[in-house]
């Protein structure tokens, strides 16, 4: 289980010695009516979206985790893609 309040997407990570990499399990989230949606446009980045919707850019990885199936690379955001912006309060409550 991940504690979002740690502000670290790797707080529950694990090391695979074979590959010498740090991995973590992505958040599990079921979209709900109180989520917001954002249509990607020129200049959008996950950190700026996190700041816009949450008031803090450090939550970029939450938006990424929830949308990983449609944006497999957080640095390549296809224009016109609609992202789910999860309700942060509900997400924290369900992940603790």
mmCIF file of N, CA and C in Angstrom:
data_model
loop_
_atom_site.group_PDB
_atom_site.id
_atom_site.type_symbol
_atom_site.label_atom_id
_atom_site.label_comp_id
_atom_site.label_asym_id
_atom_site.label_seq_id
_atom_site.Cartn_x
_atom_site.Cartn_y
_atom_site.Cartn_z
ATOM 1 N N UNK A 1 0.851 -1.179 0.000
ATOM 2 C CA UNK A 1 0.000 0.000 0.000
ATOM 3 C C UNK A 1 0.894 1.238 0.000
ATOM 4 N N UNK A 2 0.493 2.235 -0.749
ATOM 5 C CA UNK A 2 1.300 3.445 -0.855
ATOM 6 C C UNK A 2 0.725 4.550 0.019
ATOM 7 N N UNK A 3 1.592 5.286 0.645
ATOM 8 C CA UNK A 3 1.173 6.421 1.453
ATOM 9 C C UNK A 3 1.470 7.679 0.658
ATOM 10 N N UNK A 4 0.448 8.274 0.084
ATOM 11 C CA UNK A 4 0.624 9.438 -0.774
ATOM 12 C C UNK A 4 1.265 10.588 -0.017
ATOM 13 N N UNK A 5 1.041 10.658 1.268
ATOM 14 C CA UNK A 5 1.578 11.767 2.054
ATOM 15 C C UNK A 5 3.096 11.712 2.195
ATOM 16 N N UNK A 6 3.714 10.614 1.819
ATOM 17 C CA UNK A 6 5.172 10.563 1.846
ATOM 18 C C UNK A 6 5.778 11.417 0.739
ATOM 19 N N UNK A 7 4.950 11.846 -0.221
ATOM 20 C CA UNK A 7 5.412 12.685 -1.325
ATOM 21 C C UNK A 7 6.530 12.040 -2.112
ATOM 22 N N UNK A 8 6.563 10.745 -2.136
ATOM 23 C CA UNK A 8 7.621 10.034 -2.826
ATOM 24 C C UNK A 8 7.027 8.823 -3.515
ATOM 25 N N UNK A 9 7.014 8.817 -4.839
ATOM 26 C CA UNK A 9 6.406 7.679 -5.527
ATOM 27 C C UNK A 9 7.153 6.369 -5.316
ATOM 28 N N UNK A 10 8.349 6.445 -4.806
ATOM 29 C CA UNK A 10 9.121 5.222 -4.573
ATOM 30 C C UNK A 10 9.186 4.841 -3.093
ATOM 31 N N UNK A 11 8.338 5.422 -2.268
ATOM 32 C CA UNK A 11 8.384 5.128 -0.834
ATOM 33 C C UNK A 11 8.078 3.664 -0.543
ATOM 34 N N UNK A 12 7.345 2.998 -1.410
ATOM 35 C CA UNK A 12 7.079 1.573 -1.235
ATOM 36 C C UNK A 12 7.776 0.757 -2.317
ATOM 37 N N UNK A 13 8.791 1.355 -2.922
ATOM 38 C CA UNK A 13 9.503 0.697 -4.014
ATOM 39 C C UNK A 13 10.334 -0.475 -3.534
ATOM 40 N N UNK A 14 10.850 -1.189 -4.496
ATOM 41 C CA UNK A 14 11.702 -2.337 -4.207
ATOM 42 C C UNK A 14 12.796 -2.394 -5.260
ATOM 43 N N UNK A 15 13.901 -2.987 -4.896
ATOM 44 C CA UNK A 15 15.050 -3.058 -5.786
ATOM 45 C C UNK A 15 15.125 -4.447 -6.391
ATOM 46 N N UNK A 16 15.283 -4.482 -7.702
ATOM 47 C CA UNK A 16 15.520 -5.743 -8.393
ATOM 48 C C UNK A 16 17.011 -5.798 -8.700
ATOM 49 N N UNK A 17 17.719 -6.593 -7.933
ATOM 50 C CA UNK A 17 19.167 -6.628 -8.062
ATOM 51 C C UNK A 17 19.615 -7.100 -9.439
ATOM 52 N N UNK A 18 18.848 -7.987 -10.036
ATOM 53 C CA UNK A 18 19.205 -8.505 -11.343
ATOM 54 C C UNK A 18 19.340 -7.366 -12.364
ATOM 55 N N UNK A 19 18.472 -6.374 -12.252
ATOM 56 C CA UNK A 19 18.485 -5.262 -13.204
ATOM 57 C C UNK A 19 19.071 -3.988 -12.614
ATOM 58 N N UNK A 20 19.383 -4.015 -11.322
ATOM 59 C CA UNK A 20 19.932 -2.858 -10.608
ATOM 60 C C UNK A 20 19.071 -1.618 -10.814
ATOM 61 N N UNK A 21 17.773 -1.794 -10.627
ATOM 62 C CA UNK A 21 16.826 -0.704 -10.801
ATOM 63 C C UNK A 21 15.863 -0.680 -9.619
ATOM 64 N N UNK A 22 15.333 0.484 -9.351
ATOM 65 C CA UNK A 22 14.318 0.660 -8.319
ATOM 66 C C UNK A 22 12.961 0.695 -8.998
ATOM 67 N N UNK A 23 12.058 -0.131 -8.537
ATOM 68 C CA UNK A 23 10.711 -0.193 -9.093
ATOM 69 C C UNK A 23 9.694 0.069 -7.997
ATOM 70 N N UNK A 24 8.485 0.336 -8.420
ATOM 71 C CA UNK A 24 7.393 0.513 -7.482
ATOM 72 C C UNK A 24 6.107 0.077 -8.159
ATOM 73 N N UNK A 25 5.126 -0.245 -7.347
ATOM 74 C CA UNK A 25 3.812 -0.586 -7.866
ATOM 75 C C UNK A 25 3.036 0.707 -8.094
ATOM 76 N N UNK A 26 2.339 0.793 -9.213
ATOM 77 C CA UNK A 26 1.542 1.978 -9.522
ATOM 78 C C UNK A 26 0.309 2.012 -8.628
ATOM 79 N N UNK A 27 -0.224 3.197 -8.455
ATOM 80 C CA UNK A 27 -1.462 3.356 -7.696
ATOM 81 C C UNK A 27 -2.590 2.613 -8.398
ATOM 82 N N UNK A 28 -3.494 2.077 -7.604
ATOM 83 C CA UNK A 28 -4.700 1.452 -8.139
ATOM 84 C C UNK A 28 -5.843 2.407 -7.843
ATOM 85 N N UNK A 29 -6.603 2.740 -8.879
ATOM 86 C CA UNK A 29 -7.603 3.776 -8.711
ATOM 87 C C UNK A 29 -8.788 3.506 -9.622
ATOM 88 N N UNK A 30 -9.966 3.635 -9.090
ATOM 89 C CA UNK A 30 -11.193 3.487 -9.867
ATOM 90 C C UNK A 30 -11.764 4.885 -10.111
ATOM 91 N N UNK A 31 -11.848 5.322 -11.371
ATOM 92 C CA UNK A 31 -12.380 6.663 -11.647
ATOM 93 C C UNK A 31 -13.776 6.862 -11.055
ATOM 94 N N UNK A 32 -14.059 8.104 -10.672
ATOM 95 C CA UNK A 32 -15.344 8.426 -10.037
ATOM 96 C C UNK A 32 -15.878 9.752 -10.581
ATOM 97 N N UNK A 33 -17.098 10.049 -10.214
ATOM 98 C CA UNK A 33 -17.790 11.240 -10.721
ATOM 99 C C UNK A 33 -17.112 12.545 -10.302
ATOM 100 N N UNK A 34 -16.394 12.542 -9.173
ATOM 101 C CA UNK A 34 -15.773 13.786 -8.714
ATOM 102 C C UNK A 34 -14.381 14.022 -9.292
ATOM 103 N N UNK A 35 -13.932 13.182 -10.198
ATOM 104 C CA UNK A 35 -12.659 13.405 -10.875
ATOM 105 C C UNK A 35 -12.818 14.531 -11.893
ATOM 106 N N UNK A 36 -11.697 15.130 -12.250
ATOM 107 C CA UNK A 36 -11.677 16.129 -13.303
ATOM 108 C C UNK A 36 -11.017 15.496 -14.535
ATOM 109 N N UNK A 37 -11.177 16.145 -15.664
ATOM 110 C CA UNK A 37 -10.562 15.672 -16.907
ATOM 111 C C UNK A 37 -9.837 16.847 -17.543
ATOM 112 N N UNK A 38 -8.712 16.526 -18.188
ATOM 113 C CA UNK A 38 -7.914 17.580 -18.815
ATOM 114 C C UNK A 38 -7.542 17.150 -20.223
ATOM 115 N N UNK A 39 -7.848 18.001 -21.208
ATOM 116 C CA UNK A 39 -7.474 17.768 -22.591
ATOM 117 C C UNK A 39 -6.077 18.337 -22.801
ATOM 118 N N UNK A 40 -5.129 17.462 -23.155
ATOM 119 C CA UNK A 40 -3.743 17.899 -23.317
ATOM 120 C C UNK A 40 -3.617 18.856 -24.495
ATOM 121 N N UNK A 41 -2.932 19.964 -24.237
ATOM 122 C CA UNK A 41 -2.672 20.949 -25.278
ATOM 123 C C UNK A 41 -1.188 21.300 -25.267
ATOM 124 N N UNK A 42 -0.788 22.096 -26.233
ATOM 125 C CA UNK A 42 0.614 22.489 -26.384
ATOM 126 C C UNK A 42 1.162 23.055 -25.075
ATOM 127 N N UNK A 43 2.311 22.563 -24.644
ATOM 128 C CA UNK A 43 2.976 23.067 -23.450
ATOM 129 C C UNK A 43 2.592 22.378 -22.154
ATOM 130 N N UNK A 44 1.601 21.506 -22.176
ATOM 131 C CA UNK A 44 1.220 20.801 -20.949
ATOM 132 C C UNK A 44 2.306 19.821 -20.520
ATOM 133 N N UNK A 45 2.584 19.818 -19.250
ATOM 134 C CA UNK A 45 3.506 18.865 -18.619
ATOM 135 C C UNK A 45 2.816 18.363 -17.352
ATOM 136 N N UNK A 46 3.166 17.161 -16.912
ATOM 137 C CA UNK A 46 2.495 16.587 -15.742
ATOM 138 C C UNK A 46 2.714 17.409 -14.482
ATOM 139 N N UNK A 47 3.912 17.970 -14.316
ATOM 140 C CA UNK A 47 4.150 18.754 -13.105
ATOM 141 C C UNK A 47 3.316 20.038 -13.090
ATOM 142 N N UNK A 48 3.146 20.663 -14.257
ATOM 143 C CA UNK A 48 2.324 21.871 -14.287
ATOM 144 C C UNK A 48 0.838 21.546 -14.105
ATOM 145 N N UNK A 49 0.413 20.379 -14.586
ATOM 146 C CA UNK A 49 -0.972 19.960 -14.352
ATOM 147 C C UNK A 49 -1.209 19.675 -12.873
ATOM 148 N N UNK A 50 -0.236 19.034 -12.229
ATOM 149 C CA UNK A 50 -0.358 18.769 -10.791
ATOM 150 C C UNK A 50 -0.446 20.083 -10.017
ATOM 151 N N UNK A 51 0.327 21.061 -10.419
ATOM 152 C CA UNK A 51 0.254 22.360 -9.752
ATOM 153 C C UNK A 51 -1.102 23.022 -9.986
ATOM 154 N N UNK A 52 -1.578 22.951 -11.220
ATOM 155 C CA UNK A 52 -2.864 23.567 -11.562
ATOM 156 C C UNK A 52 -4.018 22.955 -10.775
ATOM 157 N N UNK A 53 -4.041 21.620 -10.669
ATOM 158 C CA UNK A 53 -5.183 20.944 -10.050
ATOM 159 C C UNK A 53 -5.013 20.671 -8.561
ATOM 160 N N UNK A 54 -3.759 20.527 -8.103
ATOM 161 C CA UNK A 54 -3.522 20.183 -6.696
ATOM 162 C C UNK A 54 -2.790 21.275 -5.912
ATOM 163 N N UNK A 55 -2.268 22.268 -6.622
ATOM 164 C CA UNK A 55 -1.516 23.317 -5.946
ATOM 165 C C UNK A 55 -0.103 22.914 -5.600
ATOM 166 N N UNK A 56 0.361 21.779 -6.116
ATOM 167 C CA UNK A 56 1.709 21.287 -5.809
ATOM 168 C C UNK A 56 2.191 20.384 -6.944
ATOM 169 N N UNK A 57 3.290 20.765 -7.563
ATOM 170 C CA UNK A 57 3.796 20.017 -8.723
ATOM 171 C C UNK A 57 4.364 18.650 -8.363
ATOM 172 N N UNK A 58 4.659 18.410 -7.086
ATOM 173 C CA UNK A 58 5.264 17.127 -6.704
ATOM 174 C C UNK A 58 4.304 15.946 -6.876
ATOM 175 N N UNK A 59 3.030 16.210 -7.128
ATOM 176 C CA UNK A 59 2.058 15.138 -7.324
ATOM 177 C C UNK A 59 1.895 14.731 -8.788
ATOM 178 N N UNK A 60 2.852 15.102 -9.632
ATOM 179 C CA UNK A 60 2.791 14.751 -11.054
ATOM 180 C C UNK A 60 2.671 13.249 -11.250
ATOM 181 N N UNK A 61 3.336 12.492 -10.403
ATOM 182 C CA UNK A 61 3.371 11.036 -10.560
ATOM 183 C C UNK A 61 2.006 10.402 -10.313
ATOM 184 N N UNK A 62 1.143 11.066 -9.552
ATOM 185 C CA UNK A 62 -0.209 10.547 -9.337
ATOM 186 C C UNK A 62 -0.996 10.611 -10.643
ATOM 187 N N UNK A 63 -0.914 11.743 -11.322
ATOM 188 C CA UNK A 63 -1.595 11.870 -12.610
ATOM 189 C C UNK A 63 -1.046 10.845 -13.590
ATOM 190 N N UNK A 64 0.261 10.664 -13.556
ATOM 191 C CA UNK A 64 0.881 9.675 -14.439
ATOM 192 C C UNK A 64 0.380 8.265 -14.135
ATOM 193 N N UNK A 65 0.403 7.853 -12.883
ATOM 194 C CA UNK A 65 -0.039 6.508 -12.505
ATOM 195 C C UNK A 65 -1.471 6.224 -12.957
ATOM 196 N N UNK A 66 -2.343 7.193 -12.764
ATOM 197 C CA UNK A 66 -3.750 6.989 -13.086
ATOM 198 C C UNK A 66 -3.960 6.889 -14.596
ATOM 199 N N UNK A 67 -3.079 7.521 -15.366
ATOM 200 C CA UNK A 67 -3.225 7.570 -16.817
ATOM 201 C C UNK A 67 -2.164 6.774 -17.568
ATOM 202 N N UNK A 68 -1.440 5.904 -16.897
ATOM 203 C CA UNK A 68 -0.304 5.210 -17.511
ATOM 204 C C UNK A 68 -0.697 4.382 -18.742
ATOM 205 N N UNK A 69 -1.921 3.909 -18.797
ATOM 206 C CA UNK A 69 -2.335 3.111 -19.955
ATOM 207 C C UNK A 69 -2.470 3.951 -21.220
ATOM 208 N N UNK A 70 -2.742 5.239 -21.070
ATOM 209 C CA UNK A 70 -2.876 6.082 -22.258
ATOM 210 C C UNK A 70 -1.668 6.977 -22.500
ATOM 211 N N UNK A 71 -0.809 7.151 -21.487
ATOM 212 C CA UNK A 71 0.454 7.886 -21.668
ATOM 213 C C UNK A 71 1.591 7.064 -21.057
ATOM 214 N N UNK A 72 2.106 6.080 -21.777
ATOM 215 C CA UNK A 72 3.154 5.226 -21.212
ATOM 216 C C UNK A 72 4.461 5.963 -20.915
ATOM 217 N N UNK A 73 4.672 7.119 -21.530
ATOM 218 C CA UNK A 73 5.879 7.900 -21.280
ATOM 219 C C UNK A 73 5.466 9.256 -20.715
ATOM 220 N N UNK A 74 5.835 9.557 -19.463
ATOM 221 C CA UNK A 74 5.393 10.819 -18.860
ATOM 222 C C UNK A 74 6.002 12.060 -19.515
ATOM 223 N N UNK A 75 6.993 11.870 -20.381
ATOM 224 C CA UNK A 75 7.638 12.999 -21.046
ATOM 225 C C UNK A 75 7.184 13.155 -22.495
ATOM 226 N N UNK A 76 6.253 12.313 -22.915
ATOM 227 C CA UNK A 76 5.708 12.384 -24.273
ATOM 228 C C UNK A 76 4.189 12.378 -24.156
ATOM 229 N N UNK A 77 3.618 13.560 -24.032
ATOM 230 C CA UNK A 77 2.184 13.703 -23.822
ATOM 231 C C UNK A 77 1.514 14.049 -25.155
ATOM 232 N N UNK A 78 0.779 13.093 -25.738
ATOM 233 C CA UNK A 78 0.147 13.341 -27.037
ATOM 234 C C UNK A 78 -0.952 14.401 -26.956
ATOM 235 N N UNK A 79 -0.840 15.420 -27.789
ATOM 236 C CA UNK A 79 -1.848 16.471 -27.823
ATOM 237 C C UNK A 79 -3.208 15.872 -28.121
ATOM 238 N N UNK A 80 -4.230 16.397 -27.476
ATOM 239 C CA UNK A 80 -5.589 15.935 -27.695
ATOM 240 C C UNK A 80 -5.997 14.763 -26.830
ATOM 241 N N UNK A 81 -5.075 14.220 -26.053
ATOM 242 C CA UNK A 81 -5.384 13.118 -25.147
ATOM 243 C C UNK A 81 -6.095 13.672 -23.914
ATOM 244 N N UNK A 82 -7.115 12.969 -23.457
ATOM 245 C CA UNK A 82 -7.843 13.395 -22.264
ATOM 246 C C UNK A 82 -7.326 12.600 -21.066
ATOM 247 N N UNK A 83 -6.833 13.313 -20.064
ATOM 248 C CA UNK A 83 -6.315 12.687 -18.851
ATOM 249 C C UNK A 83 -7.338 12.777 -17.731
ATOM 250 N N UNK A 84 -7.373 11.742 -16.910
ATOM 251 C CA UNK A 84 -8.157 11.778 -15.674
ATOM 252 C C UNK A 84 -7.306 12.464 -14.613
ATOM 253 N N UNK A 85 -7.879 13.429 -13.946
ATOM 254 C CA UNK A 85 -7.214 14.098 -12.816
ATOM 255 C C UNK A 85 -7.976 13.634 -11.574
ATOM 256 N N UNK A 86 -7.426 12.651 -10.863
ATOM 257 C CA UNK A 86 -8.178 12.085 -9.744
ATOM 258 C C UNK A 86 -8.354 13.068 -8.590
ATOM 259 N N UNK A 87 -9.439 12.884 -7.869
ATOM 260 C CA UNK A 87 -9.692 13.659 -6.668
ATOM 261 C C UNK A 87 -8.642 13.248 -5.628
ATOM 262 N N UNK A 88 -7.758 14.160 -5.299
ATOM 263 C CA UNK A 88 -6.626 13.847 -4.429
ATOM 264 C C UNK A 88 -7.072 13.428 -3.031
ATOM 265 N N UNK A 89 -8.070 14.084 -2.472
ATOM 266 C CA UNK A 89 -8.538 13.733 -1.129
ATOM 267 C C UNK A 89 -9.076 12.307 -1.088
ATOM 268 N N UNK A 90 -9.852 11.940 -2.085
ATOM 269 C CA UNK A 90 -10.403 10.581 -2.128
ATOM 270 C C UNK A 90 -9.303 9.566 -2.382
ATOM 271 N N UNK A 91 -8.359 9.919 -3.228
ATOM 272 C CA UNK A 91 -7.239 9.019 -3.508
ATOM 273 C C UNK A 91 -6.447 8.726 -2.235
ATOM 274 N N UNK A 92 -6.138 9.748 -1.479
ATOM 275 C CA UNK A 92 -5.395 9.562 -0.228
ATOM 276 C C UNK A 92 -6.189 8.686 0.732
ATOM 277 N N UNK A 93 -7.486 8.937 0.832
ATOM 278 C CA UNK A 93 -8.326 8.152 1.754
ATOM 279 C C UNK A 93 -8.378 6.685 1.365
ATOM 280 N N UNK A 94 -8.367 6.370 0.083
ATOM 281 C CA UNK A 94 -8.472 4.978 -0.353
ATOM 282 C C UNK A 94 -7.141 4.257 -0.372
ATOM 283 N N UNK A 95 -6.029 4.971 -0.330
ATOM 284 C CA UNK A 95 -4.710 4.345 -0.411
ATOM 285 C C UNK A 95 -4.065 4.136 0.961
ATOM 286 N N UNK A 96 -4.682 4.630 2.016
ATOM 287 C CA UNK A 96 -4.091 4.488 3.358
ATOM 288 C C UNK A 96 -4.521 3.221 4.018
#
